[in-house]
CSV table of C-alpha atoms in Angstrom, one decimal:
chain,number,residue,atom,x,y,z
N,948,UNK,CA,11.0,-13.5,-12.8
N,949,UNK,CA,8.4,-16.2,-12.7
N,950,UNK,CA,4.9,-16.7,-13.8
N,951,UNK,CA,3.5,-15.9,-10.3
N,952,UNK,CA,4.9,-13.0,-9.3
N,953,UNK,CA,4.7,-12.0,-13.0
N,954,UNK,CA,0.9,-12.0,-12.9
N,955,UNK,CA,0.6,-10.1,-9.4
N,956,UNK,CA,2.1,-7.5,-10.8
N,957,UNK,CA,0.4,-7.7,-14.0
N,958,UNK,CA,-3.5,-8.0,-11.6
N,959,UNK,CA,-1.5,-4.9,-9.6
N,960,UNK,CA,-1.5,-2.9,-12.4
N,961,UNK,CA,-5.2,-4.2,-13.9
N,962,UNK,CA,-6.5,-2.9,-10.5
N,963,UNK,CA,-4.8,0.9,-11.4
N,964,UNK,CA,-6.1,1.0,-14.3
N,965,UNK,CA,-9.9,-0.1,-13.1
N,966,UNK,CA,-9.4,2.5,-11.0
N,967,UNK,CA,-7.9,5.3,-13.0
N,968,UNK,CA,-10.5,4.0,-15.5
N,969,UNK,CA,-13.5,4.9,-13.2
N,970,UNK,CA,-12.4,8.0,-12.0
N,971,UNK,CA,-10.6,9.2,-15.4
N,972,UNK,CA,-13.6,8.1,-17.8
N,973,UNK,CA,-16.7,7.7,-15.5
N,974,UNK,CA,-15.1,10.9,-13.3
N,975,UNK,CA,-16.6,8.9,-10.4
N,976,UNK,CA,-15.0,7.9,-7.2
N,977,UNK,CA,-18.2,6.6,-5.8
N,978,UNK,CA,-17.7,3.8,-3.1
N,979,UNK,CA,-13.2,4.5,-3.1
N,980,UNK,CA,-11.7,5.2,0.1
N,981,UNK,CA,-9.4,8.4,-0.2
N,982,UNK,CA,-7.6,6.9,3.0
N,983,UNK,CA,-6.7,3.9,1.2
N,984,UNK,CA,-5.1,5.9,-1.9
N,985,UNK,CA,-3.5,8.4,0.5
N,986,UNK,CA,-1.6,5.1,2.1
N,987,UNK,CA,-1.0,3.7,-0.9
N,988,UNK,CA,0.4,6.9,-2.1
N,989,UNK,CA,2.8,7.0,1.4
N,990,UNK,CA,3.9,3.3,0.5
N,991,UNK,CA,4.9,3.7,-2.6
N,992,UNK,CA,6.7,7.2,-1.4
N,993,UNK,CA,8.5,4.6,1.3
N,994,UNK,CA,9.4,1.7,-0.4
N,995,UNK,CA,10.6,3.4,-3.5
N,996,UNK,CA,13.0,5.8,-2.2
N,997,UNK,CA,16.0,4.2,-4.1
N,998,UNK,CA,14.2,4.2,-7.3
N,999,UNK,CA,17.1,6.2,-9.0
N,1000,UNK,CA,20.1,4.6,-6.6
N,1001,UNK,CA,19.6,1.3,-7.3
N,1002,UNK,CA,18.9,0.2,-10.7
N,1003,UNK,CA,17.0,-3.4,-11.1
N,1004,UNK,CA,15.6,-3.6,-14.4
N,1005,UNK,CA,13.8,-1.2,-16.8
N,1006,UNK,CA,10.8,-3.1,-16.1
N,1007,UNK,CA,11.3,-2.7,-12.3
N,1008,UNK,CA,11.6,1.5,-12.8
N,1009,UNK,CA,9.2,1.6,-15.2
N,1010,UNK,CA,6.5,-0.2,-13.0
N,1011,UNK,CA,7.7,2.1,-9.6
N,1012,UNK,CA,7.0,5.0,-11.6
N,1013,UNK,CA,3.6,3.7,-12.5
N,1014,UNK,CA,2.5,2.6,-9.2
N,1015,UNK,CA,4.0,6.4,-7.6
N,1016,UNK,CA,2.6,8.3,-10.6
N,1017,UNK,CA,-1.2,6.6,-10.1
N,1018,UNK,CA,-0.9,6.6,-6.6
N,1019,UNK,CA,-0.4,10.5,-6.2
N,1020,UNK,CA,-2.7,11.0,-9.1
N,1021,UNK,CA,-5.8,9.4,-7.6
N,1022,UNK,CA,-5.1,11.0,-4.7
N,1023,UNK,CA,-5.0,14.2,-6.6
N,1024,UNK,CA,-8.3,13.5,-8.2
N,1025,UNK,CA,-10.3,12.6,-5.4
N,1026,UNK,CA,-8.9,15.4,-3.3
N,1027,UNK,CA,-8.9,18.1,-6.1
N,1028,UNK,CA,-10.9,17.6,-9.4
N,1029,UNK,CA,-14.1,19.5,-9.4
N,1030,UNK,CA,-16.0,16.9,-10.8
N,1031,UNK,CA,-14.5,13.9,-9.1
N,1032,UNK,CA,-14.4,14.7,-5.8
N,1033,UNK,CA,-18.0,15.8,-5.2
N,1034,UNK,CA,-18.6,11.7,-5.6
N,1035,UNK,CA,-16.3,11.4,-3.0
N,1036,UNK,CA,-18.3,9.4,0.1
N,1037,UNK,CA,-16.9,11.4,3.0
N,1038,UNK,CA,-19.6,10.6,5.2
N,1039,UNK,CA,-19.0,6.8,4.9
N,1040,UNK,CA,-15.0,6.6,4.6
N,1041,UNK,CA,-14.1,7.6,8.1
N,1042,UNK,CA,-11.7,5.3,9.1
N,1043,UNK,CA,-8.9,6.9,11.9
N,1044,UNK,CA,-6.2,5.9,8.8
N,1045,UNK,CA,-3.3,8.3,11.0
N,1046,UNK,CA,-4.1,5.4,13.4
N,1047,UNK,CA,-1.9,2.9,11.3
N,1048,UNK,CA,0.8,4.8,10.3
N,1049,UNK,CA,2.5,5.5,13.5
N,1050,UNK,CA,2.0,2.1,15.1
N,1051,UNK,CA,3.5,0.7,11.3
N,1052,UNK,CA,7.1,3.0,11.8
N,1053,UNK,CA,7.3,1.9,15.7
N,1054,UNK,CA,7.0,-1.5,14.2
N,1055,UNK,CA,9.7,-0.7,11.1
N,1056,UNK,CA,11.7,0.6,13.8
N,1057,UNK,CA,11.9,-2.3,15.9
N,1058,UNK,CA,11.4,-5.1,13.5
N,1059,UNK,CA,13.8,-4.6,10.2
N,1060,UNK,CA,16.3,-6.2,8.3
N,1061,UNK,CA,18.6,-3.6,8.9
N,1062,UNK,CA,18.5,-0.5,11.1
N,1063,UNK,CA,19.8,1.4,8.0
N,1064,UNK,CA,17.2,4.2,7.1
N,1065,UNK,CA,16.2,2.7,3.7
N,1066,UNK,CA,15.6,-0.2,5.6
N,1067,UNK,CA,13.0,1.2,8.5
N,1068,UNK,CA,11.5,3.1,5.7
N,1069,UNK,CA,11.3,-0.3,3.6
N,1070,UNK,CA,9.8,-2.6,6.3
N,1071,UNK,CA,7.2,0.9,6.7
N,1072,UNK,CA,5.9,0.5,3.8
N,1073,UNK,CA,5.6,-3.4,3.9
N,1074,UNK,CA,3.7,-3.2,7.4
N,1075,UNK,CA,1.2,0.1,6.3
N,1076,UNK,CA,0.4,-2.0,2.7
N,1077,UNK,CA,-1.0,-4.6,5.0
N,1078,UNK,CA,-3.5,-3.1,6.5
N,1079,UNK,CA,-3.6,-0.2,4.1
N,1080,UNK,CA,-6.9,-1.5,2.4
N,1081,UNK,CA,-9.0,-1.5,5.9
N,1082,UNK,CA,-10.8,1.8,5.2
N,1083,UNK,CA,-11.4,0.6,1.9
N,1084,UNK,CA,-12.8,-2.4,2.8
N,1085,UNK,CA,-14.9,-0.9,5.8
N,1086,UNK,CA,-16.1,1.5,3.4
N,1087,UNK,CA,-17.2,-0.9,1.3
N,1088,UNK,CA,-19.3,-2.8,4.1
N,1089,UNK,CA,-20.9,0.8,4.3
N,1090,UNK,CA,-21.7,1.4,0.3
N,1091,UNK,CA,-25.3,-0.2,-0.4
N,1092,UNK,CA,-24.1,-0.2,-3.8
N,1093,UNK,CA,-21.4,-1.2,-5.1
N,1094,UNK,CA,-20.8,-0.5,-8.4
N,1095,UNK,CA,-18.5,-3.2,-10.8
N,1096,UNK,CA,-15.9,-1.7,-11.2
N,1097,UNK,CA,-15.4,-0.8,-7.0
N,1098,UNK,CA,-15.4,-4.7,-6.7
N,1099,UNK,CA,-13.0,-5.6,-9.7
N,1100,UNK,CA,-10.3,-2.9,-8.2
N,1101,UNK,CA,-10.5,-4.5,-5.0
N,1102,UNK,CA,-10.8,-7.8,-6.4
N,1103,UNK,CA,-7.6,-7.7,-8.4
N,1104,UNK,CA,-5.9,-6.1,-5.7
N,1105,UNK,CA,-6.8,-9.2,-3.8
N,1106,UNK,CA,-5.7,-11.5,-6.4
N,1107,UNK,CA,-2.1,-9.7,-6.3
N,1108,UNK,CA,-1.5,-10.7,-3.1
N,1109,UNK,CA,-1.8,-14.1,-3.1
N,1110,UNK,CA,-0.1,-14.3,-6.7
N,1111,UNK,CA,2.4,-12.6,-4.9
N,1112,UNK,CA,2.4,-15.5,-2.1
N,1113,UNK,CA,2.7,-18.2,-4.8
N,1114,UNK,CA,5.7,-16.2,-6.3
N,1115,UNK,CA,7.6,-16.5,-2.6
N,1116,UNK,CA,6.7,-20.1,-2.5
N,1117,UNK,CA,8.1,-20.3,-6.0
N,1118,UNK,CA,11.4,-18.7,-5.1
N,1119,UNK,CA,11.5,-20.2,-2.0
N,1120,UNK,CA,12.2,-23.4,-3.2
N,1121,UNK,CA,13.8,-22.1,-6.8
N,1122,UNK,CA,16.3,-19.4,-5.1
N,1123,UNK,CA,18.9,-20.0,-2.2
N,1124,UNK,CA,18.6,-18.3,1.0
N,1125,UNK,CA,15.9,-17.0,0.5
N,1126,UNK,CA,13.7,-16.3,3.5
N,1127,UNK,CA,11.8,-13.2,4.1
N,1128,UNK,CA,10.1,-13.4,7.3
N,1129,UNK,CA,8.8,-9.7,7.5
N,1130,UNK,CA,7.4,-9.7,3.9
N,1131,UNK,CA,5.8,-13.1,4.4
N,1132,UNK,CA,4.3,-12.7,7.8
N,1133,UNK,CA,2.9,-9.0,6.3
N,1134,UNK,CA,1.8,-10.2,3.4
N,1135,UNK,CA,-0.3,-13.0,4.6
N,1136,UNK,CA,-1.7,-10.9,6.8
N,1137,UNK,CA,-2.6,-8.5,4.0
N,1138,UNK,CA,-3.8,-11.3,1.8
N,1139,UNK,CA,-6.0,-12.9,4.9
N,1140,UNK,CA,-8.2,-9.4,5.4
N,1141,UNK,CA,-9.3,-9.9,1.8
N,1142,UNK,CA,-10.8,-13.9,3.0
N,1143,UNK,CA,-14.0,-12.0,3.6
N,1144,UNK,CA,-14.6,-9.6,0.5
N,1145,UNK,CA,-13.5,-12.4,-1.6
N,1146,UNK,CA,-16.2,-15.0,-0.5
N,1147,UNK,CA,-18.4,-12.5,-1.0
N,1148,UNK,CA,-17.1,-11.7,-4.6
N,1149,UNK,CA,-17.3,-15.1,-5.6
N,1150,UNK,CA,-20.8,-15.7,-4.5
N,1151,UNK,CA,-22.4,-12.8,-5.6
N,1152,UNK,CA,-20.5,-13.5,-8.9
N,1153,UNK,CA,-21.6,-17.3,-9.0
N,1154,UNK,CA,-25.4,-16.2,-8.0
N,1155,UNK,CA,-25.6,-13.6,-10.6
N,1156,UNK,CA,-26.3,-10.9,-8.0
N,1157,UNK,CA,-25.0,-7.6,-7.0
N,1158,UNK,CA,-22.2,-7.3,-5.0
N,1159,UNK,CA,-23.1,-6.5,-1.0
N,1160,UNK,CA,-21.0,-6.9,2.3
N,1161,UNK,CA,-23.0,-7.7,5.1
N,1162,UNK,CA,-22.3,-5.0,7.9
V,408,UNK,CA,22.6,-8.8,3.0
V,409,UNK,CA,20.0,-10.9,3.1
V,410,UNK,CA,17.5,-8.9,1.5
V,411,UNK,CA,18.8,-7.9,-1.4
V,412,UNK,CA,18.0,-10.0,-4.1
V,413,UNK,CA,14.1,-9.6,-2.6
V,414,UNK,CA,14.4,-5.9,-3.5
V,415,UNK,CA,14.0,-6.9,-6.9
V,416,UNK,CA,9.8,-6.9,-5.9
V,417,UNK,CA,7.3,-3.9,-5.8
Protein backbone atom coordinates (compact mmCIF):
# COMPACT_ATOMS: atom_id res chain seq x y z
CA UNK A 1 0.00 0.00 0.00
CA UNK A 2 1.48 3.34 -0.73
CA UNK A 3 1.61 6.68 0.92
CA UNK A 4 -1.33 8.07 -1.28
CA UNK A 5 -3.87 5.76 -1.12
CA UNK A 6 -2.73 5.32 2.53
CA UNK A 7 -3.73 8.85 3.43
CA UNK A 8 -7.14 8.82 1.50
CA UNK A 9 -8.20 6.34 3.52
CA UNK A 10 -6.71 7.67 6.60
CA UNK A 11 -8.76 11.67 5.46
CA UNK A 12 -11.84 8.89 4.68
CA UNK A 13 -11.91 7.94 7.97
CA UNK A 14 -10.98 11.69 9.60
CA UNK A 15 -14.15 12.76 7.75
CA UNK A 16 -16.34 9.77 9.84
CA UNK A 17 -15.21 10.69 12.67
CA UNK A 18 -15.91 14.76 12.13
CA UNK A 19 -18.98 13.54 11.53
CA UNK A 20 -19.81 10.97 14.10
CA UNK A 21 -18.08 13.66 16.24
CA UNK A 22 -20.71 16.30 15.57
CA UNK A 23 -23.62 14.29 15.76
CA UNK A 24 -22.31 11.87 18.63
CA UNK A 25 -20.90 14.90 20.94
CA UNK A 26 -22.63 18.08 19.70
CA UNK A 27 -25.95 15.63 18.91
CA UNK A 28 -26.31 18.04 15.91
CA UNK A 29 -26.78 17.21 12.41
CA UNK A 30 -27.32 20.77 11.36
CA UNK A 31 -26.33 21.52 7.67
CA UNK A 32 -25.84 17.09 6.84
CA UNK A 33 -27.64 15.70 4.09
CA UNK A 34 -29.57 12.42 5.23
CA UNK A 35 -29.60 11.63 1.34
CA UNK A 36 -26.01 11.62 1.28
CA UNK A 37 -25.60 9.15 4.35
CA UNK A 38 -28.41 6.98 3.14
CA UNK A 39 -26.15 6.56 -0.30
CA UNK A 40 -23.28 6.17 1.41
CA UNK A 41 -24.89 3.63 3.53
CA UNK A 42 -26.17 1.69 0.06
CA UNK A 43 -22.51 1.84 -1.29
CA UNK A 44 -20.90 0.51 1.27
CA UNK A 45 -23.92 -2.28 1.46
CA UNK A 46 -22.84 -2.75 -2.51
CA UNK A 47 -19.32 -2.76 -2.68
CA UNK A 48 -18.67 -4.73 0.37
CA UNK A 49 -20.79 -7.75 -0.21
CA UNK A 50 -17.65 -10.05 -0.16
CA UNK A 51 -16.40 -8.73 2.95
CA UNK A 52 -16.38 -12.26 4.59
CA UNK A 53 -15.60 -14.28 1.02
CA UNK A 54 -12.73 -12.75 0.18
CA UNK A 55 -10.16 -12.04 2.71
CA UNK A 56 -7.57 -8.99 1.82
CA UNK A 57 -5.95 -7.95 4.83
CA UNK A 58 -7.04 -7.31 8.45
CA UNK A 59 -6.61 -3.76 7.80
CA UNK A 60 -8.83 -4.07 4.65
CA UNK A 61 -11.92 -5.91 7.05
CA UNK A 62 -11.27 -3.85 9.71
CA UNK A 63 -11.72 -0.51 7.65
CA UNK A 64 -15.10 -2.11 5.59
CA UNK A 65 -16.58 -2.74 8.89
CA UNK A 66 -15.91 0.80 9.88
CA UNK A 67 -17.05 2.53 6.92
CA UNK A 68 -20.61 -0.04 7.01
CA UNK A 69 -20.85 0.34 10.77
CA UNK A 70 -20.68 4.48 10.52
CA UNK A 71 -22.52 4.51 7.54
CA UNK A 72 -25.77 2.76 8.97
CA UNK A 73 -25.17 4.41 12.19
CA UNK A 74 -25.42 8.02 11.03
CA UNK A 75 -28.20 7.10 9.14
CA UNK A 76 -29.66 5.76 12.19
CA UNK A 77 -29.06 8.92 14.09
CA UNK A 78 -30.35 11.35 11.81
CA UNK A 79 -33.37 9.24 11.01
CA UNK A 80 -34.04 8.01 14.74
CA UNK A 81 -32.38 9.71 17.80
CA UNK A 82 -34.73 12.05 19.54
CA UNK A 83 -32.35 14.58 19.94
CA UNK A 84 -30.43 14.40 16.70
CA UNK A 85 -32.85 14.38 14.24
CA UNK A 86 -34.96 17.36 15.29
CA UNK A 87 -31.66 19.38 13.77
CA UNK A 88 -32.17 17.60 10.83
CA UNK A 89 -32.73 20.42 7.85
CA UNK A 90 -35.56 18.69 5.94
CA UNK A 91 -36.79 21.67 4.51
CA UNK A 92 -33.40 22.36 2.78
CA UNK A 93 -32.11 18.67 1.84
CA UNK A 94 -34.56 17.84 -0.80
CA UNK A 95 -32.66 16.47 -3.40
CA UNK A 96 -34.70 13.62 -5.77
CA UNK A 97 -31.56 11.20 -4.35
CA UNK A 98 -33.92 7.82 -5.78
CA UNK A 99 -33.13 9.73 -8.98
CA UNK A 100 -29.40 8.39 -8.95
CA UNK A 101 -29.73 5.12 -7.93
CA UNK A 102 -31.61 3.60 -10.71
CA UNK A 103 -29.78 5.41 -13.59
CA UNK A 104 -26.31 4.13 -11.48
CA UNK A 105 -27.50 0.08 -11.74
CA UNK A 106 -28.68 0.61 -15.55
CA UNK A 107 -25.24 1.96 -15.84
CA UNK A 108 -23.45 -1.17 -13.58
CA UNK A 109 -25.47 -3.18 -15.73
CA UNK A 110 -24.18 -2.20 -18.97
CA UNK A 111 -20.82 -0.98 -18.13
CA UNK A 112 -18.86 -3.66 -15.76
CA UNK A 113 -15.90 -5.61 -15.57
CA UNK A 114 -17.71 -8.61 -15.53
CA UNK A 115 -21.47 -9.45 -15.79
CA UNK A 116 -20.92 -11.54 -12.60
CA UNK A 117 -23.40 -10.16 -9.85
CA UNK A 118 -20.56 -9.09 -7.48
CA UNK A 119 -19.45 -7.32 -10.27
CA UNK A 120 -22.74 -5.12 -11.35
CA UNK A 121 -23.15 -4.66 -7.74
CA UNK A 122 -19.37 -3.42 -7.51
CA UNK A 123 -19.41 -0.98 -10.48
CA UNK A 124 -23.03 0.28 -8.51
CA UNK A 125 -21.48 1.26 -5.86
CA UNK A 126 -18.47 2.96 -7.71
CA UNK A 127 -21.00 5.05 -10.10
CA UNK A 128 -23.64 6.05 -6.95
CA UNK A 129 -20.28 7.23 -4.71
CA UNK A 130 -19.77 9.69 -7.57
CA UNK A 131 -22.36 11.55 -7.40
CA UNK A 132 -23.48 10.45 -3.92
CA UNK A 133 -22.34 13.82 -2.37
CA UNK A 134 -24.71 16.12 -4.69
CA UNK A 135 -27.51 16.49 -2.02
CA UNK A 136 -24.89 17.26 0.30
CA UNK A 137 -23.30 19.65 -1.53
CA UNK A 138 -26.68 21.31 -2.75
CA UNK A 139 -27.67 21.43 0.69
CA UNK A 140 -24.80 23.13 1.62
CA UNK A 141 -25.33 25.99 -1.07
CA UNK A 142 -28.75 26.21 0.87
CA UNK A 143 -27.24 26.39 4.71
CA UNK A 144 -26.55 30.24 5.48
CA UNK A 145 -24.36 28.84 8.02
CA UNK A 146 -22.25 26.51 7.90
CA UNK A 147 -20.87 25.44 10.90
CA UNK A 148 -16.77 24.02 11.00
CA UNK A 149 -17.21 21.05 11.35
CA UNK A 150 -19.95 20.68 8.16
CA UNK A 151 -17.02 22.08 6.02
CA UNK A 152 -14.10 19.79 7.47
CA UNK A 153 -16.36 16.49 6.82
CA UNK A 154 -16.81 17.54 3.41
CA UNK A 155 -13.54 18.88 3.12
CA UNK A 156 -11.76 15.65 3.94
CA UNK A 157 -14.09 13.79 2.03
CA UNK A 158 -12.80 15.89 -0.80
CA UNK A 159 -9.26 15.38 -0.02
CA UNK A 160 -9.90 11.46 -0.22
CA UNK A 161 -10.64 11.52 -3.54
CA UNK A 162 -7.99 13.03 -5.04
CA UNK A 163 -5.44 11.21 -2.59
CA UNK A 164 -7.14 8.35 -3.96
CA UNK A 165 -6.30 9.70 -7.73
CA UNK A 166 -2.62 10.13 -6.82
CA UNK A 167 -2.67 6.43 -5.31
CA UNK A 168 -3.98 5.11 -9.10
CA UNK A 169 -1.30 7.28 -10.68
CA UNK A 170 1.12 5.70 -8.20
CA UNK A 171 0.12 2.18 -9.04
CA UNK A 172 -0.30 2.87 -12.37
CA UNK A 173 3.13 3.24 -13.07
CA UNK A 174 4.40 0.92 -9.89
CA UNK A 175 1.91 -2.20 -10.62
CA UNK A 176 1.49 -4.13 -14.08
CA UNK A 177 -1.65 -4.17 -15.90
CA UNK A 178 -3.11 -2.10 -14.11
CA UNK A 179 -5.89 -0.06 -15.72
CA UNK A 180 -9.13 0.68 -14.26
CA UNK A 181 -11.08 2.66 -16.55
CA UNK A 182 -14.48 2.53 -14.64
CA UNK A 183 -12.94 3.48 -11.22
CA UNK A 184 -10.87 6.26 -12.91
CA UNK A 185 -13.45 7.83 -15.09
CA UNK A 186 -15.98 7.67 -11.73
CA UNK A 187 -13.64 8.91 -9.57
CA UNK A 188 -12.62 11.88 -11.33
CA UNK A 189 -15.84 12.68 -11.91
CA UNK A 190 -16.50 12.39 -8.18
CA UNK A 191 -13.38 14.28 -7.34
CA UNK A 192 -14.33 17.21 -10.05
CA UNK A 193 -17.98 18.11 -8.23
CA UNK A 194 -15.83 18.95 -5.20
CA UNK A 195 -13.72 21.88 -7.68
CA UNK A 196 -16.29 24.24 -6.45
CA UNK A 197 -16.75 23.66 -2.52
CA UNK A 198 -13.08 23.46 -2.43
CA UNK A 199 -12.27 26.93 -3.92
CA UNK A 200 -14.54 28.13 -1.71
CA UNK A 201 -12.95 26.25 1.30
CA UNK A 202 -9.70 27.55 0.56
CA UNK A 203 -10.71 31.15 0.36
CA UNK A 204 -12.86 31.46 3.08
CA UNK A 205 -10.03 29.66 4.96
CA UNK A 206 -7.21 32.01 3.51
CA UNK A 207 -9.62 35.26 4.20
CA UNK A 208 -10.34 34.35 7.68
CA UNK A 209 -14.09 34.23 6.95
CA UNK A 210 -16.90 31.96 7.40
CA UNK A 211 -17.59 29.43 5.15
CA UNK A 212 -20.52 30.35 2.41
CA UNK A 213 -21.49 28.84 -1.08
CA UNK A 214 -22.84 31.26 -3.29
CA UNK A 215 -26.38 29.91 -4.51
CA UNK B 1 -9.32 -10.98 -14.01
CA UNK B 2 -8.38 -7.82 -14.45
CA UNK B 3 -9.80 -6.39 -11.46
CA UNK B 4 -8.74 -8.21 -8.95
CA UNK B 5 -5.72 -7.00 -7.44
CA UNK B 6 -7.80 -3.36 -7.52
CA UNK B 7 -10.27 -5.04 -5.11
CA UNK B 8 -7.72 -4.56 -2.57
CA UNK B 9 -9.33 -0.62 -2.33
CA UNK B 10 -12.37 0.68 -0.31
Amino acid sequence: MNAFRLAGDMTHLLSVVVLLLKIHTIKSCAGISLKTQELYALVFAARYLDLFIHFISLYNTVMKLVFLASSFSIVWYMRRHKIVRRTYDKDHDTFRHHFLVLPCLALALLINERFTFREVMWAFSIYLEAVAILPQLVLLQRTRNIDNLTGQYVFFLGAYRVLYILNWIYRYFTEPHFVHWISWVAGIVQTLLYADFFYYYIMSWKNNVKLELPA
Amino acid sequence: SSGTNFKDEL
